[in-house]
Amino acid sequence: MFKKVFGLFLFLFVVVLSFNGCVDTAPTYDNLAAIRCADGIQNFDETGVDCGGNSCNKVCPPYSNELNGEVLWRQVLTPNKVYTLSGPLLVRQGATLEIHAGTIIKAVPGTKAHIAVQPGAKLWIWGTESNPVVFTSASDAPQPGDWGGIIMMGKAPTGHEERPRTLVGNYFYGGDYEFDSSGQIRYTKIEYAGAAFQEDIYFNGLGLYGVGKNTTLSHIHISKGLGSGMAIFGGNATIYNVLSTQNQINGIEIEGGWSGIGLKWFVSQPQQHGIWIDYSTEASKNGTAFSVSEVLIKNPLNGAGLAFKSGGVKGHFSSLQFSGVSKGFYASDVNVLDGLSTSGFGIEALGLQDTPANFNWGNSDANPPSFVGETNFSTFSDAFPDWGLPIQ
């Protein structure tokens, strides 16, 4: 008799569930309703695999595969899910965030969403040519500034005597370990980033703060950001095959005494300058020179090819090309341009094409500044580079 009653009760229970889906009067994550809304199967009125239905939304989290808070040990993101970044995600010192090829992370606008990797932590983004990793907006109508971006911090020298803090997030960074590694970023797309941190201070799509020589950074495309595309603050990382397109401040920024190597940078249609360079007095005294080769800066909308906030810059560009640039160089004080060659800055093999009729060098002279070693007005290709097609 007991078996019959129990069997009848179980049958009625299943029937009720079939009509009510995941509805539960007091849903919790350890009850049957919550389990069904997170079982990887499209149940009852779910509009997709897990969650989305009227009933299941009562017990499911507001976002699927949600990311925020802190990584204290190791967290692995894989391409079988689409992740939702719903706030700041801080990778603490000693912890690791691993993101595998083909993974998509969508950030929720208005949540201050960003990823910050502290010195001593590791960020491994292992995109491939056929399966890049994508960071984008979760909005159906994405806009520049929908989320913050990626902040990677290391223990490499910054040119400052004391450890500085990041402009956004107020995190400490830097140190004296030249060969520090913060991980690796390769074949990665970052779009619609650059949210305002506070008035007149914006996230960059990718911010590199005191990142060391043993960090690998390659094949990265930062686009449609409200801030600058990539910003480098000190450190000595090697950074190659970088695309910065349609960002609303500068294409790339070099600040704080970066002394690394850059190769194959493509900057297109920044709202302001192609590359902005700012060395503090302290950084110019303590830092060593950077070296960047094979750079194309195309059509800065309201600025110059290269812009300098201050003198004392130590660095070298070779095979630098300007396409559609109306002003070669900018500085708030023309004396800054005149003094750069004596501080240790120079350009070798500067090419120009499609210069408008009102083109000028940025100084009062008809000739380029003294730090320009050679100028060539020959034709060259300003097409989107072949190496950038996988992350276009």
mmCIF file of C-alpha atoms in Angstrom:
data_model
loop_
_atom_site.group_PDB
_atom_site.id
_atom_site.type_symbol
_atom_site.label_atom_id
_atom_site.label_comp_id
_atom_site.label_asym_id
_atom_site.label_seq_id
_atom_site.Cartn_x
_atom_site.Cartn_y
_atom_site.Cartn_z
ATOM 1 C CA MET A 1 0.000 0.000 0.000
ATOM 2 C CA PHE A 2 2.795 2.385 0.902
ATOM 3 C CA LYS A 3 4.497 1.831 -2.455
ATOM 4 C CA LYS A 4 1.279 2.673 -4.317
ATOM 5 C CA VAL A 5 0.742 5.873 -2.325
ATOM 6 C CA PHE A 6 4.338 6.900 -2.761
ATOM 7 C CA GLY A 7 4.187 6.157 -6.498
ATOM 8 C CA LEU A 8 1.018 8.219 -6.864
ATOM 9 C CA PHE A 9 2.587 11.091 -4.938
ATOM 10 C CA LEU A 10 5.693 10.994 -7.118
ATOM 11 C CA PHE A 11 3.545 10.978 -10.279
ATOM 12 C CA LEU A 12 1.554 14.006 -9.116
ATOM 13 C CA PHE A 13 4.768 15.811 -8.199
ATOM 14 C CA VAL A 14 6.196 15.306 -11.711
ATOM 15 C CA VAL A 15 2.911 16.467 -13.296
ATOM 16 C CA VAL A 16 2.923 19.650 -11.221
ATOM 17 C CA LEU A 17 6.506 20.361 -12.230
ATOM 18 C CA SER A 18 5.690 19.823 -15.897
ATOM 19 C CA PHE A 19 3.026 22.535 -15.721
ATOM 20 C CA ASN A 20 4.888 25.003 -13.540
ATOM 21 C CA GLY A 21 8.418 24.659 -14.955
ATOM 22 C CA CYS A 22 10.915 26.036 -12.480
ATOM 23 C CA VAL A 23 8.430 27.854 -10.260
ATOM 24 C CA ASP A 24 9.127 27.457 -6.566
ATOM 25 C CA THR A 25 7.485 29.356 -3.717
ATOM 26 C CA ALA A 26 10.818 29.937 -2.001
ATOM 27 C CA PRO A 27 13.479 29.122 -4.589
ATOM 28 C CA THR A 28 17.011 28.491 -3.482
ATOM 29 C CA TYR A 29 20.009 27.192 -5.337
ATOM 30 C CA ASP A 30 19.876 23.804 -3.639
ATOM 31 C CA ASN A 31 16.314 22.921 -4.624
ATOM 32 C CA LEU A 32 15.054 21.042 -7.633
ATOM 33 C CA ALA A 33 13.891 24.165 -9.456
ATOM 34 C CA ALA A 34 17.292 25.796 -9.322
ATOM 35 C CA ILE A 35 18.972 22.594 -10.431
ATOM 36 C CA ARG A 36 16.754 22.385 -13.492
ATOM 37 C CA CYS A 37 17.559 25.984 -14.336
ATOM 38 C CA ALA A 38 21.266 25.202 -14.348
ATOM 39 C CA ASP A 39 21.430 21.721 -15.810
ATOM 40 C CA GLY A 40 22.531 22.625 -19.334
ATOM 41 C CA ILE A 41 19.224 21.447 -20.843
ATOM 42 C CA GLN A 42 16.352 23.508 -22.228
ATOM 43 C CA ASN A 43 13.549 22.662 -19.802
ATOM 44 C CA PHE A 44 9.901 23.722 -19.747
ATOM 45 C CA ASP A 45 9.522 27.410 -20.687
ATOM 46 C CA GLU A 46 13.229 28.208 -20.834
ATOM 47 C CA THR A 47 13.919 30.265 -23.946
ATOM 48 C CA GLY A 48 17.467 28.972 -24.184
ATOM 49 C CA VAL A 49 19.734 26.459 -22.546
ATOM 50 C CA ASP A 50 19.180 27.289 -18.854
ATOM 51 C CA CYS A 51 17.241 30.372 -17.773
ATOM 52 C CA GLY A 52 15.355 32.821 -19.927
ATOM 53 C CA GLY A 53 11.832 31.612 -19.233
ATOM 54 C CA ASN A 54 9.331 33.365 -16.990
ATOM 55 C CA SER A 55 9.490 30.652 -14.382
ATOM 56 C CA CYS A 56 13.191 29.943 -14.432
ATOM 57 C CA ASN A 57 14.100 33.592 -13.971
ATOM 58 C CA LYS A 58 12.713 33.280 -10.460
ATOM 59 C CA VAL A 59 15.626 31.115 -9.398
ATOM 60 C CA CYS A 60 18.378 31.695 -11.918
ATOM 61 C CA PRO A 61 21.043 34.390 -11.486
ATOM 62 C CA PRO A 62 20.392 37.600 -13.445
ATOM 63 C CA TYR A 63 23.228 36.830 -15.875
ATOM 64 C CA SER A 64 24.406 33.537 -17.265
ATOM 65 C CA ASN A 65 27.991 32.495 -16.443
ATOM 66 C CA GLU A 66 28.487 35.689 -14.462
ATOM 67 C CA LEU A 67 31.941 37.127 -13.768
ATOM 68 C CA ASN A 68 32.751 39.698 -11.086
ATOM 69 C CA GLY A 69 34.416 39.936 -7.681
ATOM 70 C CA GLU A 70 37.831 38.380 -7.156
ATOM 71 C CA VAL A 71 39.953 35.524 -8.442
ATOM 72 C CA LEU A 72 41.895 34.193 -5.479
ATOM 73 C CA TRP A 73 43.418 31.033 -6.934
ATOM 74 C CA ARG A 74 42.647 29.872 -10.489
ATOM 75 C CA GLN A 75 39.703 30.471 -12.767
ATOM 76 C CA VAL A 76 39.421 28.996 -16.261
ATOM 77 C CA LEU A 77 37.095 30.320 -18.997
ATOM 78 C CA THR A 78 36.319 28.016 -21.913
ATOM 79 C CA PRO A 79 34.532 28.561 -25.252
ATOM 80 C CA ASN A 80 31.562 26.297 -24.506
ATOM 81 C CA LYS A 81 29.956 29.236 -22.659
ATOM 82 C CA VAL A 82 29.413 32.949 -23.216
ATOM 83 C CA TYR A 83 30.459 34.769 -20.049
ATOM 84 C CA THR A 84 28.890 37.930 -18.652
ATOM 85 C CA LEU A 85 31.181 40.432 -16.933
ATOM 86 C CA SER A 86 28.794 42.255 -14.599
ATOM 87 C CA GLY A 87 31.238 44.310 -12.559
ATOM 88 C CA PRO A 88 34.937 44.649 -11.692
ATOM 89 C CA LEU A 89 36.881 41.368 -11.686
ATOM 90 C CA LEU A 90 40.137 41.583 -9.728
ATOM 91 C CA VAL A 91 42.776 38.880 -10.166
ATOM 92 C CA ARG A 92 44.648 38.956 -6.876
ATOM 93 C CA GLN A 93 48.400 38.531 -6.425
ATOM 94 C CA GLY A 94 49.308 34.855 -6.800
ATOM 95 C CA ALA A 95 46.086 34.003 -8.656
ATOM 96 C CA THR A 96 45.555 33.094 -12.323
ATOM 97 C CA LEU A 97 42.824 33.815 -14.855
ATOM 98 C CA GLU A 98 42.993 31.575 -17.932
ATOM 99 C CA ILE A 99 40.898 32.308 -21.030
ATOM 100 C CA HIS A 100 40.988 29.745 -23.811
ATOM 101 C CA ALA A 101 40.693 30.216 -27.572
ATOM 102 C CA GLY A 102 37.244 31.109 -28.875
ATOM 103 C CA THR A 103 35.890 32.353 -25.539
ATOM 104 C CA ILE A 104 33.488 35.324 -25.608
ATOM 105 C CA ILE A 105 33.097 37.698 -22.640
ATOM 106 C CA LYS A 106 30.274 40.248 -22.750
ATOM 107 C CA ALA A 107 30.344 43.176 -20.323
ATOM 108 C CA VAL A 108 27.193 44.727 -18.898
ATOM 109 C CA PRO A 109 27.049 48.506 -19.491
ATOM 110 C CA GLY A 110 26.823 50.783 -16.475
ATOM 111 C CA THR A 111 28.349 48.293 -14.023
ATOM 112 C CA LYS A 112 31.967 49.572 -13.968
ATOM 113 C CA ALA A 113 32.896 46.216 -15.467
ATOM 114 C CA HIS A 114 36.609 45.703 -16.073
ATOM 115 C CA ILE A 115 39.315 43.109 -15.468
ATOM 116 C CA ALA A 116 42.262 44.140 -13.297
ATOM 117 C CA VAL A 117 45.304 41.864 -12.912
ATOM 118 C CA GLN A 118 47.427 42.771 -9.892
ATOM 119 C CA PRO A 119 51.226 42.576 -9.831
ATOM 120 C CA GLY A 120 52.143 38.984 -9.093
ATOM 121 C CA ALA A 121 48.970 37.642 -10.716
ATOM 122 C CA LYS A 122 48.739 36.075 -14.184
ATOM 123 C CA LEU A 123 46.376 36.628 -17.092
ATOM 124 C CA TRP A 124 46.603 34.001 -19.818
ATOM 125 C CA ILE A 125 44.534 34.756 -22.915
ATOM 126 C CA TRP A 126 45.234 31.989 -25.408
ATOM 127 C CA GLY A 127 43.387 33.059 -28.535
ATOM 128 C CA THR A 128 44.437 31.578 -31.854
ATOM 129 C CA GLU A 129 44.379 32.767 -35.448
ATOM 130 C CA SER A 130 41.213 30.777 -36.140
ATOM 131 C CA ASN A 131 39.606 31.310 -32.713
ATOM 132 C CA PRO A 132 40.396 34.672 -31.115
ATOM 133 C CA VAL A 133 39.143 35.617 -27.656
ATOM 134 C CA VAL A 134 36.539 38.414 -27.772
ATOM 135 C CA PHE A 135 35.696 41.034 -25.146
ATOM 136 C CA THR A 136 32.638 43.055 -26.112
ATOM 137 C CA SER A 137 29.494 44.734 -24.817
ATOM 138 C CA ALA A 138 26.447 42.778 -23.652
ATOM 139 C CA SER A 139 24.175 45.488 -25.060
ATOM 140 C CA ASP A 140 21.993 44.795 -28.089
ATOM 141 C CA ALA A 141 23.055 48.251 -29.323
ATOM 142 C CA PRO A 142 26.699 48.498 -28.185
ATOM 143 C CA GLN A 143 28.329 51.897 -27.766
ATOM 144 C CA PRO A 144 31.859 53.126 -27.003
ATOM 145 C CA GLY A 145 32.341 53.165 -23.234
ATOM 146 C CA ASP A 146 29.897 50.384 -22.419
ATOM 147 C CA TRP A 147 32.528 48.879 -20.095
ATOM 148 C CA GLY A 148 36.004 49.590 -18.766
ATOM 149 C CA GLY A 149 38.641 47.354 -20.313
ATOM 150 C CA ILE A 150 41.603 45.236 -19.220
ATOM 151 C CA ILE A 151 44.198 46.495 -16.745
ATOM 152 C CA MET A 152 47.354 44.374 -16.576
ATOM 153 C CA MET A 153 49.854 45.289 -13.859
ATOM 154 C CA GLY A 154 53.369 44.025 -13.245
ATOM 155 C CA LYS A 155 56.479 44.454 -11.105
ATOM 156 C CA ALA A 156 58.797 45.931 -13.752
ATOM 157 C CA PRO A 157 60.499 49.342 -13.431
ATOM 158 C CA THR A 158 58.363 52.398 -14.138
ATOM 159 C CA GLY A 159 60.844 55.261 -13.883
ATOM 160 C CA HIS A 160 59.316 56.321 -10.548
ATOM 161 C CA GLU A 161 61.145 56.148 -7.249
ATOM 162 C CA GLU A 162 57.977 55.117 -5.421
ATOM 163 C CA ARG A 163 55.326 52.675 -6.605
ATOM 164 C CA PRO A 164 52.688 54.633 -8.505
ATOM 165 C CA ARG A 165 48.961 53.927 -8.716
ATOM 166 C CA THR A 166 46.893 53.341 -11.815
ATOM 167 C CA LEU A 167 44.808 56.246 -13.073
ATOM 168 C CA VAL A 168 41.712 54.050 -13.094
ATOM 169 C CA GLY A 169 41.032 51.729 -10.184
ATOM 170 C CA ASN A 170 43.774 53.242 -7.990
ATOM 171 C CA TYR A 171 45.831 50.032 -7.937
ATOM 172 C CA PHE A 172 49.535 49.930 -7.000
ATOM 173 C CA TYR A 173 51.909 48.686 -9.699
ATOM 174 C CA GLY A 174 55.567 48.530 -10.676
ATOM 175 C CA GLY A 175 58.757 47.439 -8.977
ATOM 176 C CA ASP A 176 62.342 46.586 -9.867
ATOM 177 C CA TYR A 177 62.003 43.177 -11.551
ATOM 178 C CA GLU A 178 62.826 43.689 -15.217
ATOM 179 C CA PHE A 179 61.976 40.107 -16.236
ATOM 180 C CA ASP A 180 58.590 39.987 -14.541
ATOM 181 C CA SER A 181 55.747 38.117 -16.257
ATOM 182 C CA SER A 182 52.095 39.067 -15.981
ATOM 183 C CA GLY A 183 51.038 36.289 -18.360
ATOM 184 C CA GLN A 184 50.156 36.429 -22.034
ATOM 185 C CA ILE A 185 47.595 38.044 -24.344
ATOM 186 C CA ARG A 186 47.426 36.819 -27.930
ATOM 187 C CA TYR A 187 44.801 36.902 -30.684
ATOM 188 C CA THR A 188 42.350 38.990 -28.684
ATOM 189 C CA LYS A 189 39.651 41.521 -29.624
ATOM 190 C CA ILE A 190 38.635 44.268 -27.180
ATOM 191 C CA GLU A 191 35.735 46.455 -28.282
ATOM 192 C CA TYR A 192 33.340 49.100 -26.887
ATOM 193 C CA ALA A 193 35.536 49.651 -23.820
ATOM 194 C CA GLY A 194 36.847 52.922 -22.362
ATOM 195 C CA ALA A 195 34.118 53.817 -19.845
ATOM 196 C CA ALA A 196 34.546 56.967 -17.769
ATOM 197 C CA PHE A 197 36.179 56.224 -14.404
ATOM 198 C CA GLN A 198 35.535 59.740 -13.210
ATOM 199 C CA GLU A 199 35.212 63.107 -14.884
ATOM 200 C CA ASP A 200 37.772 63.440 -17.686
ATOM 201 C CA ILE A 201 39.463 60.136 -16.754
ATOM 202 C CA TYR A 202 38.654 57.139 -18.937
ATOM 203 C CA PHE A 203 39.634 53.508 -19.015
ATOM 204 C CA ASN A 204 41.799 52.451 -21.922
ATOM 205 C CA GLY A 205 40.809 49.340 -23.833
ATOM 206 C CA LEU A 206 44.087 47.763 -22.708
ATOM 207 C CA GLY A 207 46.138 49.379 -19.956
ATOM 208 C CA LEU A 208 49.649 48.016 -19.323
ATOM 209 C CA TYR A 209 51.145 49.205 -16.034
ATOM 210 C CA GLY A 210 54.696 48.190 -15.141
ATOM 211 C CA VAL A 211 54.418 45.055 -17.263
ATOM 212 C CA GLY A 212 57.686 43.161 -17.519
ATOM 213 C CA LYS A 213 59.816 41.709 -20.281
ATOM 214 C CA ASN A 214 58.588 38.122 -19.890
ATOM 215 C CA THR A 215 54.984 39.058 -20.663
ATOM 216 C CA THR A 216 53.912 38.152 -24.217
ATOM 217 C CA LEU A 217 51.540 40.586 -25.954
ATOM 218 C CA SER A 218 50.653 40.037 -29.600
ATOM 219 C CA HIS A 219 47.821 40.166 -32.159
ATOM 220 C CA ILE A 220 45.525 42.437 -30.161
ATOM 221 C CA HIS A 221 42.776 44.602 -31.688
ATOM 222 C CA ILE A 222 41.268 47.386 -29.573
ATOM 223 C CA SER A 223 38.405 49.165 -31.306
ATOM 224 C CA LYS A 224 35.471 51.548 -30.808
ATOM 225 C CA GLY A 225 36.483 52.593 -27.300
ATOM 226 C CA LEU A 226 35.497 55.800 -25.554
ATOM 227 C CA GLY A 227 39.034 56.210 -24.213
ATOM 228 C CA SER A 228 42.360 55.471 -25.868
ATOM 229 C CA GLY A 229 43.027 52.084 -27.412
ATOM 230 C CA MET A 230 46.186 50.860 -25.671
ATOM 231 C CA ALA A 231 48.123 52.735 -22.985
ATOM 232 C CA ILE A 232 51.562 51.709 -21.707
ATOM 233 C CA PHE A 233 52.697 53.022 -18.320
ATOM 234 C CA GLY A 234 56.320 52.082 -17.688
ATOM 235 C CA GLY A 235 57.634 48.553 -17.746
ATOM 236 C CA ASN A 236 59.598 46.980 -20.573
ATOM 237 C CA ALA A 237 57.239 44.537 -22.280
ATOM 238 C CA THR A 238 57.589 43.622 -25.949
ATOM 239 C CA ILE A 239 54.342 44.425 -27.765
ATOM 240 C CA TYR A 240 53.803 43.452 -31.379
ATOM 241 C CA ASN A 241 51.020 43.193 -33.955
ATOM 242 C CA VAL A 242 48.636 45.675 -32.338
ATOM 243 C CA LEU A 243 45.606 47.251 -34.018
ATOM 244 C CA SER A 244 43.912 50.337 -32.586
ATOM 245 C CA THR A 245 40.937 51.501 -34.631
ATOM 246 C CA GLN A 246 38.173 54.059 -34.146
ATOM 247 C CA ASN A 247 38.957 54.878 -30.522
ATOM 248 C CA GLN A 248 37.695 58.216 -29.283
ATOM 249 C CA ILE A 249 40.811 59.621 -27.634
ATOM 250 C CA ASN A 250 44.262 58.480 -28.793
ATOM 251 C CA GLY A 251 45.173 55.377 -30.731
ATOM 252 C CA ILE A 252 48.066 54.408 -28.441
ATOM 253 C CA GLU A 253 49.628 56.127 -25.414
ATOM 254 C CA ILE A 254 53.200 55.726 -24.159
ATOM 255 C CA GLU A 255 53.707 57.062 -20.656
ATOM 256 C CA GLY A 256 55.787 56.664 -17.537
ATOM 257 C CA GLY A 257 59.124 55.650 -19.021
ATOM 258 C CA TRP A 258 58.265 52.504 -20.994
ATOM 259 C CA SER A 259 61.538 50.958 -22.220
ATOM 260 C CA GLY A 260 60.274 47.993 -24.222
ATOM 261 C CA ILE A 261 60.101 47.036 -27.883
ATOM 262 C CA GLY A 262 57.155 47.507 -30.233
ATOM 263 C CA LEU A 263 56.679 46.015 -33.691
ATOM 264 C CA LYS A 264 53.899 46.355 -36.290
ATOM 265 C CA TRP A 265 51.440 48.827 -34.798
ATOM 266 C CA PHE A 266 48.468 49.919 -36.911
ATOM 267 C CA VAL A 267 46.470 52.955 -35.747
ATOM 268 C CA SER A 268 43.421 54.096 -37.688
ATOM 269 C CA GLN A 269 40.893 56.902 -37.130
ATOM 270 C CA PRO A 270 41.500 57.949 -33.544
ATOM 271 C CA GLN A 271 39.443 60.973 -32.593
ATOM 272 C CA GLN A 272 42.586 62.742 -31.363
ATOM 273 C CA HIS A 273 46.223 61.754 -31.884
ATOM 274 C CA GLY A 274 47.754 58.639 -33.394
ATOM 275 C CA ILE A 275 50.288 58.074 -30.598
ATOM 276 C CA TRP A 276 50.440 60.240 -27.476
ATOM 277 C CA ILE A 277 53.761 60.276 -25.572
ATOM 278 C CA ASP A 278 54.058 61.632 -22.037
ATOM 279 C CA TYR A 279 57.200 61.283 -19.930
ATOM 280 C CA SER A 280 57.323 62.801 -16.471
ATOM 281 C CA THR A 281 60.542 64.507 -15.390
ATOM 282 C CA GLU A 282 61.254 61.580 -13.059
ATOM 283 C CA ALA A 283 60.684 59.000 -15.784
ATOM 284 C CA SER A 284 62.892 60.832 -18.264
ATOM 285 C CA LYS A 285 65.770 60.816 -15.785
ATOM 286 C CA ASN A 286 65.506 57.175 -14.752
ATOM 287 C CA GLY A 287 64.055 55.445 -17.814
ATOM 288 C CA THR A 288 65.802 53.922 -20.788
ATOM 289 C CA ALA A 289 64.726 54.288 -24.399
ATOM 290 C CA PHE A 290 61.900 52.419 -26.097
ATOM 291 C CA SER A 291 62.106 51.210 -29.694
ATOM 292 C CA VAL A 292 59.140 50.822 -32.069
ATOM 293 C CA SER A 293 59.308 49.833 -35.741
ATOM 294 C CA GLU A 294 56.855 49.333 -38.602
ATOM 295 C CA VAL A 295 54.116 51.717 -37.481
ATOM 296 C CA LEU A 296 51.271 53.059 -39.611
ATOM 297 C CA ILE A 297 49.124 55.942 -38.346
ATOM 298 C CA LYS A 298 46.120 56.603 -40.539
ATOM 299 C CA ASN A 299 43.620 59.475 -40.529
ATOM 300 C CA PRO A 300 43.654 60.898 -37.003
ATOM 301 C CA LEU A 301 40.435 62.909 -37.027
ATOM 302 C CA ASN A 302 41.321 65.867 -34.785
ATOM 303 C CA GLY A 303 44.980 65.522 -33.927
ATOM 304 C CA ALA A 304 48.517 64.816 -35.039
ATOM 305 C CA GLY A 305 50.425 61.715 -36.003
ATOM 306 C CA LEU A 306 52.562 61.911 -32.848
ATOM 307 C CA ALA A 307 51.810 64.168 -29.862
ATOM 308 C CA PHE A 308 54.037 65.017 -26.912
ATOM 309 C CA LYS A 309 52.894 66.349 -23.551
ATOM 310 C CA SER A 310 56.419 67.011 -22.339
ATOM 311 C CA GLY A 311 60.044 66.772 -23.329
ATOM 312 C CA GLY A 312 62.645 64.363 -22.044
ATOM 313 C CA VAL A 313 61.345 61.479 -24.131
ATOM 314 C CA LYS A 314 63.787 58.637 -24.730
ATOM 315 C CA GLY A 315 62.715 56.532 -27.658
ATOM 316 C CA HIS A 316 63.110 55.665 -31.298
ATOM 317 C CA PHE A 317 60.712 55.016 -34.165
ATOM 318 C CA SER A 318 61.784 53.388 -37.417
ATOM 319 C CA SER A 319 59.694 52.783 -40.531
ATOM 320 C CA LEU A 320 57.009 55.152 -39.280
ATOM 321 C CA GLN A 321 54.301 56.006 -41.821
ATOM 322 C CA PHE A 322 51.605 58.704 -41.781
ATOM 323 C CA SER A 323 48.608 58.394 -44.094
ATOM 324 C CA GLY A 324 46.013 61.172 -44.316
ATOM 325 C CA VAL A 325 47.672 63.082 -41.456
ATOM 326 C CA SER A 326 47.169 66.859 -41.525
ATOM 327 C CA LYS A 327 49.629 67.652 -38.711
ATOM 328 C CA GLY A 328 52.801 65.667 -38.265
ATOM 329 C CA PHE A 329 53.535 66.469 -34.621
ATOM 330 C CA TYR A 330 51.891 68.265 -31.737
ATOM 331 C CA ALA A 331 53.105 69.701 -28.447
ATOM 332 C CA SER A 332 51.491 72.299 -26.225
ATOM 333 C CA ASP A 333 54.789 74.193 -26.327
ATOM 334 C CA VAL A 334 56.714 74.310 -29.603
ATOM 335 C CA ASN A 335 59.954 74.312 -27.586
ATOM 336 C CA VAL A 336 59.143 70.723 -26.608
ATOM 337 C CA LEU A 337 59.405 69.638 -30.250
ATOM 338 C CA ASP A 338 62.649 71.534 -30.748
ATOM 339 C CA GLY A 339 64.273 69.900 -27.720
ATOM 340 C CA LEU A 340 63.314 66.281 -28.323
ATOM 341 C CA SER A 341 66.339 65.412 -30.426
ATOM 342 C CA THR A 342 68.673 66.346 -27.565
ATOM 343 C CA SER A 343 66.713 64.287 -25.005
ATOM 344 C CA GLY A 344 67.219 61.035 -26.861
ATOM 345 C CA PHE A 345 64.215 60.830 -29.188
ATOM 346 C CA GLY A 346 64.406 60.209 -32.919
ATOM 347 C CA ILE A 347 62.546 58.981 -35.994
ATOM 348 C CA GLU A 348 64.234 57.098 -38.794
ATOM 349 C CA ALA A 349 62.561 56.705 -42.207
ATOM 350 C CA LEU A 350 59.321 58.680 -41.905
ATOM 351 C CA GLY A 351 56.958 58.105 -44.832
ATOM 352 C CA LEU A 352 53.993 60.316 -45.743
ATOM 353 C CA GLN A 353 51.163 59.936 -48.221
ATOM 354 C CA ASP A 354 47.737 61.478 -48.874
ATOM 355 C CA THR A 355 48.759 64.608 -46.993
ATOM 356 C CA PRO A 356 46.082 67.320 -47.256
ATOM 357 C CA ALA A 357 46.812 70.763 -48.677
ATOM 358 C CA ASN A 358 46.942 72.280 -45.177
ATOM 359 C CA PHE A 359 49.513 69.771 -43.907
ATOM 360 C CA ASN A 360 52.053 71.147 -41.435
ATOM 361 C CA TRP A 361 54.771 69.666 -39.249
ATOM 362 C CA GLY A 362 53.437 71.164 -36.042
ATOM 363 C CA ASN A 363 56.110 73.809 -35.661
ATOM 364 C CA SER A 364 56.538 77.156 -37.359
ATOM 365 C CA ASP A 365 59.165 75.798 -39.741
ATOM 366 C CA ALA A 366 58.526 74.514 -43.238
ATOM 367 C CA ASN A 367 60.865 71.607 -42.523
ATOM 368 C CA PRO A 368 60.318 68.666 -40.169
ATOM 369 C CA PRO A 369 61.684 68.915 -36.608
ATOM 370 C CA SER A 370 65.295 67.976 -36.031
ATOM 371 C CA PHE A 371 64.432 64.589 -34.513
ATOM 372 C CA VAL A 372 63.194 63.388 -37.936
ATOM 373 C CA GLY A 373 66.154 61.795 -39.666
ATOM 374 C CA GLU A 374 64.711 61.086 -43.108
ATOM 375 C CA THR A 375 61.433 61.893 -44.858
ATOM 376 C CA ASN A 376 59.948 60.049 -47.809
ATOM 377 C CA PHE A 377 56.769 61.069 -49.674
ATOM 378 C CA SER A 378 56.571 57.815 -51.631
ATOM 379 C CA THR A 379 53.446 55.685 -51.934
ATOM 380 C CA PHE A 380 52.932 52.773 -49.546
ATOM 381 C CA SER A 381 50.072 50.466 -48.621
ATOM 382 C CA ASP A 382 47.803 51.747 -45.869
ATOM 383 C CA ALA A 383 45.385 48.807 -46.127
ATOM 384 C CA PHE A 384 44.332 46.775 -43.125
ATOM 385 C CA PRO A 385 47.349 44.482 -42.546
ATOM 386 C CA ASP A 386 47.105 40.806 -43.394
ATOM 387 C CA TRP A 387 48.310 39.811 -39.939
ATOM 388 C CA GLY A 388 45.326 41.681 -38.457
ATOM 389 C CA LEU A 389 42.615 39.900 -40.441
ATOM 390 C CA PRO A 390 42.013 37.158 -37.824
ATOM 391 C CA ILE A 391 41.204 39.833 -35.223
ATOM 392 C CA GLN A 392 39.494 42.330 -37.517
#
